[in-house]
Short mmCIF file of C-alpha atoms in Angstrom, two decimals:
data_model
loop_
_atom_site.label_atom_id
_atom_site.label_comp_id
_atom_site.label_asym_id
_atom_site.label_seq_id
_atom_site.Cartn_x
_atom_site.Cartn_y
_atom_site.Cartn_z
CA MET A 1 -14.13 -0.14 -8.62
CA ILE A 2 -14.70 -3.22 -10.79
CA THR A 3 -16.94 -1.17 -13.10
CA PHE A 4 -14.20 1.45 -13.43
CA PHE A 5 -11.72 -1.35 -14.22
CA PHE A 6 -13.90 -2.58 -17.11
CA ILE A 7 -14.32 0.97 -18.43
CA ILE A 8 -10.57 1.63 -18.67
CA ILE A 9 -10.09 -1.77 -20.38
CA TYR A 10 -12.69 -0.74 -22.96
CA LEU A 11 -10.88 2.56 -23.57
CA GLY A 12 -7.79 0.70 -24.79
CA PRO A 13 -4.07 0.24 -24.06
CA MET A 14 -3.09 3.91 -24.12
CA VAL A 15 -5.57 4.74 -21.35
CA LEU A 16 -4.43 1.67 -19.40
CA MET A 17 -0.81 2.82 -19.56
CA THR A 18 -1.83 6.30 -18.42
CA ILE A 19 -3.75 4.81 -15.48
CA VAL A 20 -0.74 2.67 -14.51
CA MET A 21 1.42 5.80 -14.53
CA CYS A 22 -1.09 7.69 -12.34
CA VAL A 23 -1.35 4.78 -9.89
CA GLN A 24 2.46 4.61 -9.71
CA ILE A 25 2.74 8.33 -8.85
CA LYS A 26 -0.01 8.11 -6.23
CA CYS A 27 1.53 5.02 -4.57
CA PHE A 28 4.92 6.75 -4.46
CA HIS A 29 3.29 9.84 -2.94
CA GLU A 30 1.58 7.77 -0.22
CA ILE A 31 4.77 5.97 0.86
CA ILE A 32 6.94 9.09 0.76
CA THR A 33 4.30 11.03 2.72
CA ILE A 34 4.46 8.44 5.52
CA GLY A 35 8.22 9.01 5.81
CA TYR A 36 7.76 12.77 5.72
CA ASN A 37 5.05 12.68 8.41
CA VAL A 38 7.26 10.57 10.69
CA TYR A 39 10.36 12.75 10.30
CA HIS A 40 8.98 16.19 9.36
CA SER A 41 9.73 17.59 12.83
CA TYR A 42 13.45 17.26 12.05
CA ASP A 43 13.18 19.74 9.19
CA LEU A 44 15.29 17.72 6.76
CA PRO A 45 16.34 19.94 3.84
CA TRP A 46 15.22 19.02 0.31
CA PHE A 47 13.80 15.63 1.35
CA ARG A 48 10.54 15.81 -0.61
CA THR A 49 12.11 17.75 -3.49
CA LEU A 50 14.84 15.14 -3.96
CA SER A 51 12.36 12.27 -3.61
CA TRP A 52 10.25 13.59 -6.50
CA TYR A 53 13.36 14.41 -8.50
CA PHE A 54 14.56 10.80 -8.21
CA LEU A 55 11.10 9.62 -9.27
CA LEU A 56 11.40 11.79 -12.37
CA CYS A 57 14.88 10.41 -13.16
CA VAL A 58 13.87 6.77 -12.79
CA ASN A 59 10.73 7.24 -14.90
CA TYR A 60 12.76 9.00 -17.58
CA PHE A 61 15.12 6.02 -17.70
CA PHE A 62 12.46 3.27 -17.76
CA TYR A 63 10.01 4.94 -20.11
CA GLY A 64 12.86 6.03 -22.38
CA GLU A 65 13.91 2.39 -22.65
CA THR A 66 10.32 1.40 -23.44
CA VAL A 67 9.92 4.07 -26.13
CA THR A 68 13.20 3.05 -27.77
CA ASP A 69 12.19 -0.61 -27.72
CA TYR A 70 8.56 -0.43 -28.86
CA PHE A 71 8.59 2.75 -30.97
CA PHE A 72 11.89 2.12 -32.74
CA THR A 73 10.70 3.22 -36.17
CA LEU A 74 9.16 6.44 -34.88
CA VAL A 75 12.31 7.25 -32.90
CA GLN A 76 14.54 6.71 -35.94
CA ARG A 77 12.30 8.93 -38.06
CA GLU A 78 12.66 12.02 -35.85
CA GLU A 79 16.14 13.53 -35.44
CA PRO A 80 15.65 14.88 -31.85
CA LEU A 81 14.25 11.53 -30.70
CA ARG A 82 17.10 9.67 -32.39
CA ILE A 83 19.65 11.78 -30.49
CA LEU A 84 17.81 11.28 -27.18
CA SER A 85 17.60 7.55 -27.85
CA ARG A 86 21.28 7.23 -28.69
CA TYR A 87 22.44 9.00 -25.51
CA HIS A 88 19.50 7.94 -23.35
CA ARG A 89 21.44 6.02 -20.73
CA PHE A 90 24.11 8.69 -20.41
CA ILE A 91 21.44 11.39 -19.94
CA SER A 92 19.66 9.21 -17.36
CA PHE A 93 22.89 8.67 -15.44
CA ALA A 94 23.72 12.41 -15.57
CA LEU A 95 20.27 13.26 -14.17
CA TYR A 96 20.64 10.75 -11.35
CA LEU A 97 24.16 11.97 -10.60
CA THR A 98 22.82 15.52 -10.26
CA GLY A 99 20.31 14.33 -7.64
CA PHE A 100 23.02 12.36 -5.85
CA CYS A 101 25.24 15.45 -5.60
CA MET A 102 22.28 17.54 -4.39
CA PHE A 103 21.69 14.99 -1.62
CA VAL A 104 25.34 15.12 -0.51
CA LEU A 105 25.22 18.93 -0.46
CA SER A 106 22.04 18.84 1.65
CA LEU A 107 23.61 16.80 4.48
CA VAL A 108 23.30 18.48 7.88
CA LYS A 109 25.71 17.58 10.66
CA LYS A 110 23.04 16.88 13.27
CA HIS A 111 20.96 14.60 11.03
CA TYR A 112 23.44 12.52 8.99
CA ARG A 113 22.01 9.13 10.00
CA LEU A 114 18.40 10.23 9.55
CA GLN A 115 19.09 11.70 6.13
CA PHE A 116 20.69 8.45 4.97
CA TYR A 117 17.66 6.58 6.32
CA MET A 118 15.43 8.73 4.14
CA PHE A 119 17.75 8.38 1.14
CA GLY A 120 17.36 4.61 1.47
CA TRP A 121 13.60 5.01 2.02
CA THR A 122 13.26 6.86 -1.29
CA HIS A 123 15.28 4.30 -3.25
CA VAL A 124 13.44 1.29 -1.82
CA THR A 125 10.15 3.02 -2.69
CA LEU A 126 11.39 3.57 -6.24
CA LEU A 127 12.37 -0.10 -6.46
CA ILE A 128 8.98 -1.31 -5.21
CA VAL A 129 6.74 1.11 -7.09
CA VAL A 130 8.40 2.35 -10.29
CA THR A 131 10.11 -0.89 -11.35
CA GLN A 132 6.91 -2.89 -10.91
CA SER A 133 4.74 -0.41 -12.81
CA HIS A 134 7.29 -0.50 -15.63
CA LEU A 135 6.93 -4.30 -15.74
CA ILE A 136 3.13 -3.97 -15.83
CA ILE A 137 3.41 -1.86 -18.98
CA HIS A 138 5.76 -4.41 -20.54
CA ASN A 139 3.21 -7.14 -19.77
CA LEU A 140 0.55 -5.02 -21.44
CA PHE A 141 2.57 -4.80 -24.65
CA GLU A 142 2.62 -8.63 -24.80
CA GLY A 143 -1.18 -8.60 -25.06
CA MET A 144 -3.95 -7.22 -22.87
CA ILE A 145 -4.73 -10.74 -21.66
CA TRP A 146 -1.38 -10.77 -19.81
CA PHE A 147 -2.49 -7.59 -18.04
CA ILE A 148 -6.15 -8.39 -17.33
CA VAL A 149 -5.98 -12.05 -16.24
CA PRO A 150 -3.27 -11.60 -13.54
CA ILE A 151 -4.92 -8.48 -12.11
CA SER A 152 -8.34 -10.16 -12.14
CA CYS A 153 -6.93 -13.25 -10.40
CA VAL A 154 -5.56 -11.11 -7.57
CA ILE A 155 -8.93 -9.31 -7.25
CA CYS A 156 -10.79 -12.65 -7.28
CA ASN A 157 -8.49 -14.09 -4.62
CA ASP A 158 -9.01 -11.07 -2.36
CA ILE A 159 -12.79 -11.37 -2.65
CA MET A 160 -13.06 -15.15 -2.31
CA ALA A 161 -10.53 -15.37 0.54
CA TYR A 162 -12.64 -12.79 2.38
CA MET A 163 -15.88 -14.70 1.66
CA PHE A 164 -14.52 -18.09 2.72
CA GLY A 165 -12.86 -16.56 5.76
CA PHE A 166 -16.06 -14.74 6.75
CA PHE A 167 -18.30 -17.81 6.58
CA PHE A 168 -15.93 -20.67 7.42
CA GLY A 169 -12.84 -19.05 8.98
CA ARG A 170 -11.68 -20.57 12.25
CA THR A 171 -7.89 -21.02 12.07
CA PRO A 172 -5.65 -17.88 12.10
CA LEU A 173 -3.19 -17.76 9.19
CA ILE A 174 -0.55 -15.17 10.16
CA LYS A 175 -0.05 -12.82 13.10
CA LEU A 176 0.56 -9.78 10.85
CA SER A 177 -3.08 -10.02 9.68
CA PRO A 178 -5.15 -11.55 12.52
CA LYS A 179 -8.35 -11.63 10.41
CA LYS A 180 -6.76 -13.83 7.73
CA THR A 181 -7.60 -17.54 8.13
CA TRP A 182 -6.42 -20.82 6.62
CA GLU A 183 -9.96 -21.53 5.44
CA GLY A 184 -10.05 -18.25 3.52
CA PHE A 185 -6.55 -18.84 2.13
CA ILE A 186 -7.38 -22.34 0.82
CA GLY A 187 -10.86 -21.38 -0.42
CA GLY A 188 -9.43 -18.38 -2.23
CA PHE A 189 -6.84 -20.62 -3.93
CA PHE A 190 -9.32 -23.08 -5.45
CA SER A 191 -11.75 -20.33 -6.40
CA THR A 192 -9.02 -18.30 -8.11
CA VAL A 193 -7.72 -21.27 -10.14
CA LEU A 194 -11.26 -22.00 -11.36
CA PHE A 195 -11.88 -18.32 -12.10
CA GLY A 196 -8.57 -18.06 -14.01
CA LEU A 197 -9.49 -21.05 -16.20
CA LEU A 198 -12.92 -19.61 -17.06
CA LEU A 199 -11.71 -16.06 -17.69
CA SER A 200 -8.83 -17.32 -19.84
CA TYR A 201 -11.22 -19.42 -21.93
CA VAL A 202 -13.46 -16.43 -22.61
CA MET A 203 -10.66 -13.94 -23.37
CA SER A 204 -8.56 -16.30 -25.52
CA GLY A 205 -11.23 -16.17 -28.22
CA TYR A 206 -10.83 -12.40 -28.83
CA ARG A 207 -7.92 -10.96 -30.79
CA CYS A 208 -8.21 -7.60 -29.05
CA PHE A 209 -7.06 -9.33 -25.85
CA THR A 210 -4.57 -11.89 -27.21
CA CYS A 211 -2.65 -9.85 -29.82
CA PRO A 212 0.46 -7.90 -28.77
CA VAL A 213 -0.01 -4.15 -28.51
CA GLU A 214 2.03 -2.69 -31.37
CA PHE A 215 2.57 0.81 -32.71
CA ASN A 216 1.36 1.33 -36.28
CA ASN A 217 3.72 3.73 -38.05
CA ASP A 218 1.24 4.47 -40.84
CA THR A 219 -1.58 5.61 -38.56
CA ASN A 220 0.62 6.68 -35.60
CA SER A 221 -1.62 4.70 -33.26
CA PHE A 222 -1.66 1.44 -31.30
CA THR A 223 -3.03 -1.69 -32.96
CA VAL A 224 -4.07 -5.03 -31.45
CA ASP A 225 -4.77 -7.05 -34.58
CA CYS A 226 -2.88 -10.21 -35.55
CA GLU A 227 -3.20 -13.89 -36.39
CA PRO A 228 -3.60 -15.63 -33.00
CA SER A 229 -0.60 -17.70 -31.95
CA GLU A 230 -0.87 -21.38 -31.00
CA LEU A 231 -1.22 -20.23 -27.41
CA PHE A 232 -4.70 -18.94 -28.23
CA GLN A 233 -5.95 -21.70 -30.55
CA LEU A 234 -8.17 -24.51 -29.23
CA GLN A 235 -6.35 -27.82 -28.93
CA GLU A 236 -7.35 -31.30 -27.78
CA TYR A 237 -5.71 -32.77 -24.68
CA ASN A 238 -5.94 -36.29 -23.22
CA VAL A 239 -7.52 -36.45 -19.78
CA PRO A 240 -5.40 -38.42 -17.23
CA VAL A 241 -6.65 -42.01 -16.88
CA GLY A 242 -7.46 -41.58 -13.20
CA LEU A 243 -9.94 -38.79 -13.99
CA HIS A 244 -11.86 -40.66 -16.73
CA SER A 245 -14.42 -42.06 -14.29
CA VAL A 246 -14.78 -38.73 -12.46
CA LEU A 247 -15.18 -36.44 -15.47
CA GLY A 248 -16.59 -38.90 -17.96
CA TRP A 249 -14.27 -37.50 -20.68
CA ARG A 250 -11.24 -38.99 -22.38
CA THR A 251 -10.22 -35.76 -24.12
CA VAL A 252 -10.85 -32.08 -23.51
CA ARG A 253 -10.59 -29.08 -25.83
CA MET A 254 -9.00 -26.00 -24.30
CA TYR A 255 -6.65 -23.14 -25.07
CA PRO A 256 -2.96 -23.66 -24.15
CA PHE A 257 -3.13 -20.28 -22.38
CA GLN A 258 -5.55 -21.85 -19.89
CA ILE A 259 -2.75 -24.13 -18.72
CA HIS A 260 -0.54 -21.07 -18.16
CA SER A 261 -3.43 -19.40 -16.33
CA ILE A 262 -3.18 -22.13 -13.68
CA ALA A 263 0.37 -20.96 -12.93
CA LEU A 264 -0.77 -17.32 -12.84
CA SER A 265 -3.76 -17.96 -10.57
CA THR A 266 -1.69 -20.23 -8.29
CA PHE A 267 0.86 -17.47 -7.79
CA ALA A 268 -1.91 -14.88 -7.29
CA SER A 269 -3.52 -16.94 -4.53
CA LEU A 270 -0.51 -18.50 -2.78
CA ILE A 271 2.30 -15.93 -3.12
CA GLY A 272 0.42 -12.73 -4.03
CA PRO A 273 -1.10 -12.35 -0.52
CA PHE A 274 2.40 -12.04 0.92
CA GLY A 275 2.53 -8.61 -0.73
CA GLY A 276 -0.45 -7.74 1.45
CA PHE A 277 1.23 -9.23 4.53
CA PHE A 278 4.34 -7.17 3.76
CA ALA A 279 2.19 -4.02 3.57
CA SER A 280 0.46 -4.95 6.84
CA GLY A 281 3.83 -5.30 8.57
CA PHE A 282 4.93 -1.96 7.13
CA LYS A 283 1.81 -0.21 8.45
CA ARG A 284 2.17 -1.83 11.87
CA ALA A 285 5.77 -0.66 12.05
CA PHE A 286 4.59 2.96 11.69
CA LYS A 287 1.37 2.47 13.68
CA ILE A 288 -0.96 3.49 10.85
CA LYS A 289 -4.17 1.81 9.68
CA ASP A 290 -3.95 2.67 5.97
CA PHE A 291 -1.44 4.21 3.59
CA ALA A 292 -3.87 7.08 2.93
CA ASN A 293 -7.61 7.79 2.76
CA THR A 294 -7.90 8.20 -1.02
CA ILE A 295 -10.67 5.58 -1.42
CA PRO A 296 -13.40 5.79 1.27
CA GLY A 297 -13.60 2.52 3.19
CA HIS A 298 -10.53 1.07 1.47
CA GLY A 299 -7.65 3.38 2.44
CA GLY A 300 -5.05 4.47 -0.07
CA ILE A 301 -4.24 3.33 -3.58
CA MET A 302 -1.29 1.36 -2.19
CA ASP A 303 -3.69 -0.56 0.08
CA ARG A 304 -5.45 -1.87 -3.05
CA PHE A 305 -2.32 -2.58 -5.09
CA ASP A 306 0.00 -4.14 -2.52
CA CYS A 307 -0.50 -7.66 -3.99
CA GLN A 308 -0.47 -6.48 -7.62
CA TYR A 309 3.19 -5.45 -7.59
CA LEU A 310 4.45 -8.97 -6.79
CA MET A 311 2.12 -10.31 -9.46
CA ALA A 312 3.50 -7.92 -12.11
CA THR A 313 7.06 -9.12 -11.56
CA PHE A 314 6.04 -12.78 -11.70
CA VAL A 315 4.11 -12.33 -14.96
CA ASN A 316 7.04 -10.52 -16.59
CA VAL A 317 9.51 -13.23 -15.51
CA TYR A 318 7.05 -15.96 -16.58
CA ILE A 319 6.63 -14.48 -20.06
CA ALA A 320 10.39 -14.08 -20.52
CA SER A 321 11.09 -17.64 -19.28
CA PHE A 322 8.29 -19.71 -20.83
CA ILE A 323 6.41 -17.69 -23.47
CA ARG A 324 8.36 -15.10 -25.39
CA GLY A 325 10.27 -16.12 -28.50
CA PRO A 326 11.89 -14.16 -31.34
CA ASN A 327 9.57 -11.53 -32.82
CA PRO A 328 10.19 -11.49 -36.60
CA SER A 329 7.88 -8.53 -37.26
CA LYS A 330 9.72 -6.44 -34.67
CA LEU A 331 13.11 -7.35 -36.14
CA LEU A 332 11.87 -6.53 -39.65
CA GLN A 333 10.45 -3.21 -38.43
CA GLN A 334 13.82 -2.26 -36.93
CA LEU A 335 15.65 -3.37 -40.09
CA LEU A 336 13.43 -1.25 -42.35
CA ALA A 337 14.03 1.77 -40.13
CA LEU A 338 17.77 1.65 -40.82
CA ARG A 339 19.49 3.65 -43.56
CA PRO A 340 19.94 1.83 -46.92
CA GLU A 341 23.71 1.45 -46.46
CA GLN A 342 23.14 -0.12 -43.02
CA GLN A 343 20.56 -2.52 -44.48
CA LEU A 344 23.00 -3.48 -47.24
CA HIS A 345 25.76 -4.12 -44.71
CA ILE A 346 23.49 -6.46 -42.70
CA PHE A 347 22.34 -8.22 -45.88
CA ASN A 348 25.92 -8.83 -47.05
CA ALA A 349 26.95 -10.11 -43.61
CA LEU A 350 23.97 -12.49 -43.55
CA ARG A 351 24.74 -13.74 -47.06
CA ALA A 352 28.39 -14.36 -46.13
CA HIS A 353 27.28 -16.26 -43.02
CA LEU A 354 24.89 -18.45 -45.05
CA ALA A 355 27.57 -19.10 -47.68
CA GLU A 356 29.88 -20.41 -44.96
CA ARG A 357 27.20 -22.74 -43.61
CA GLY A 358 25.47 -24.04 -46.75
CA GLY A 359 27.43 -22.95 -49.80
CA PRO A 360 26.70 -20.43 -52.57
CA GLU A 361 23.26 -21.87 -53.41
CA GLU A 362 21.87 -21.29 -49.92
CA ALA A 363 23.43 -17.81 -49.84
#
């Protein structure tokens, strides 16, 4: 599985996005199938059809937003895409409304409560699976390092928590997962933080990992080439006085991203496992061992990605709160895609604004 992970990274961002989409569909299928298997004897009309229809609607909305945001120039160049982009949210709402009306028409007197249970089941599944996969793709556009490091930290924590628990585990951690121990939990934390620092140091030196994934309008392909930001340039930091005698250093050279990696690896090891505990509770509620048997010895795809979904949301929120700033190249790209009269209008408005602030010379 780790070998396969490295192969898809080598194949580039487009393949990664395709894999994320496939994983999303499979996870949705596994969760919806559990509901269908529990309630199939009631012969609920249109349950699976409506579930997949809502999946289609939500994906159309999210991926439409992504295309409009990251492929603005391409969208403005093609008339059909420009029309779809302009009315995207209205079309999305109309599609969802159609599914909503179909659900109401499918209600059967004997099974009202059960049908509303399943309606809620479908929407919670969409919230857990589709929203998170959409955030993963957004993280990927910020740079492959924001995709690879968080996922790798979760994988590392799973492995090291198992190893420490296997050799040193004595104290049970949580009743939902009787095999989880405090020793494994703590050992996994320290191992993951160290792993995150080392992996971040290695990856921060390569532009193919640190540069944002952008669409090149000239070649109609994705590019990952840029001048590295300060986040990925070696800087010198003073070592706290109390650690001078321990480390023997007064200063240390490291990438600023390594400091952020501590936050990522801490979340992956302390909060990420609760996604697994949540999944364990879900499976116990329905008396099943695994979500599916897609991967021999591991269960379903959802069994492997239960912790990744929490991680994806955290990374997206972290980038928006502490990392992302204005993107001049993206603003310029959108400006150049406008019609000349629109560009002139913006230019005149900007000049008037500058004249008010600094006088005619600044304007």
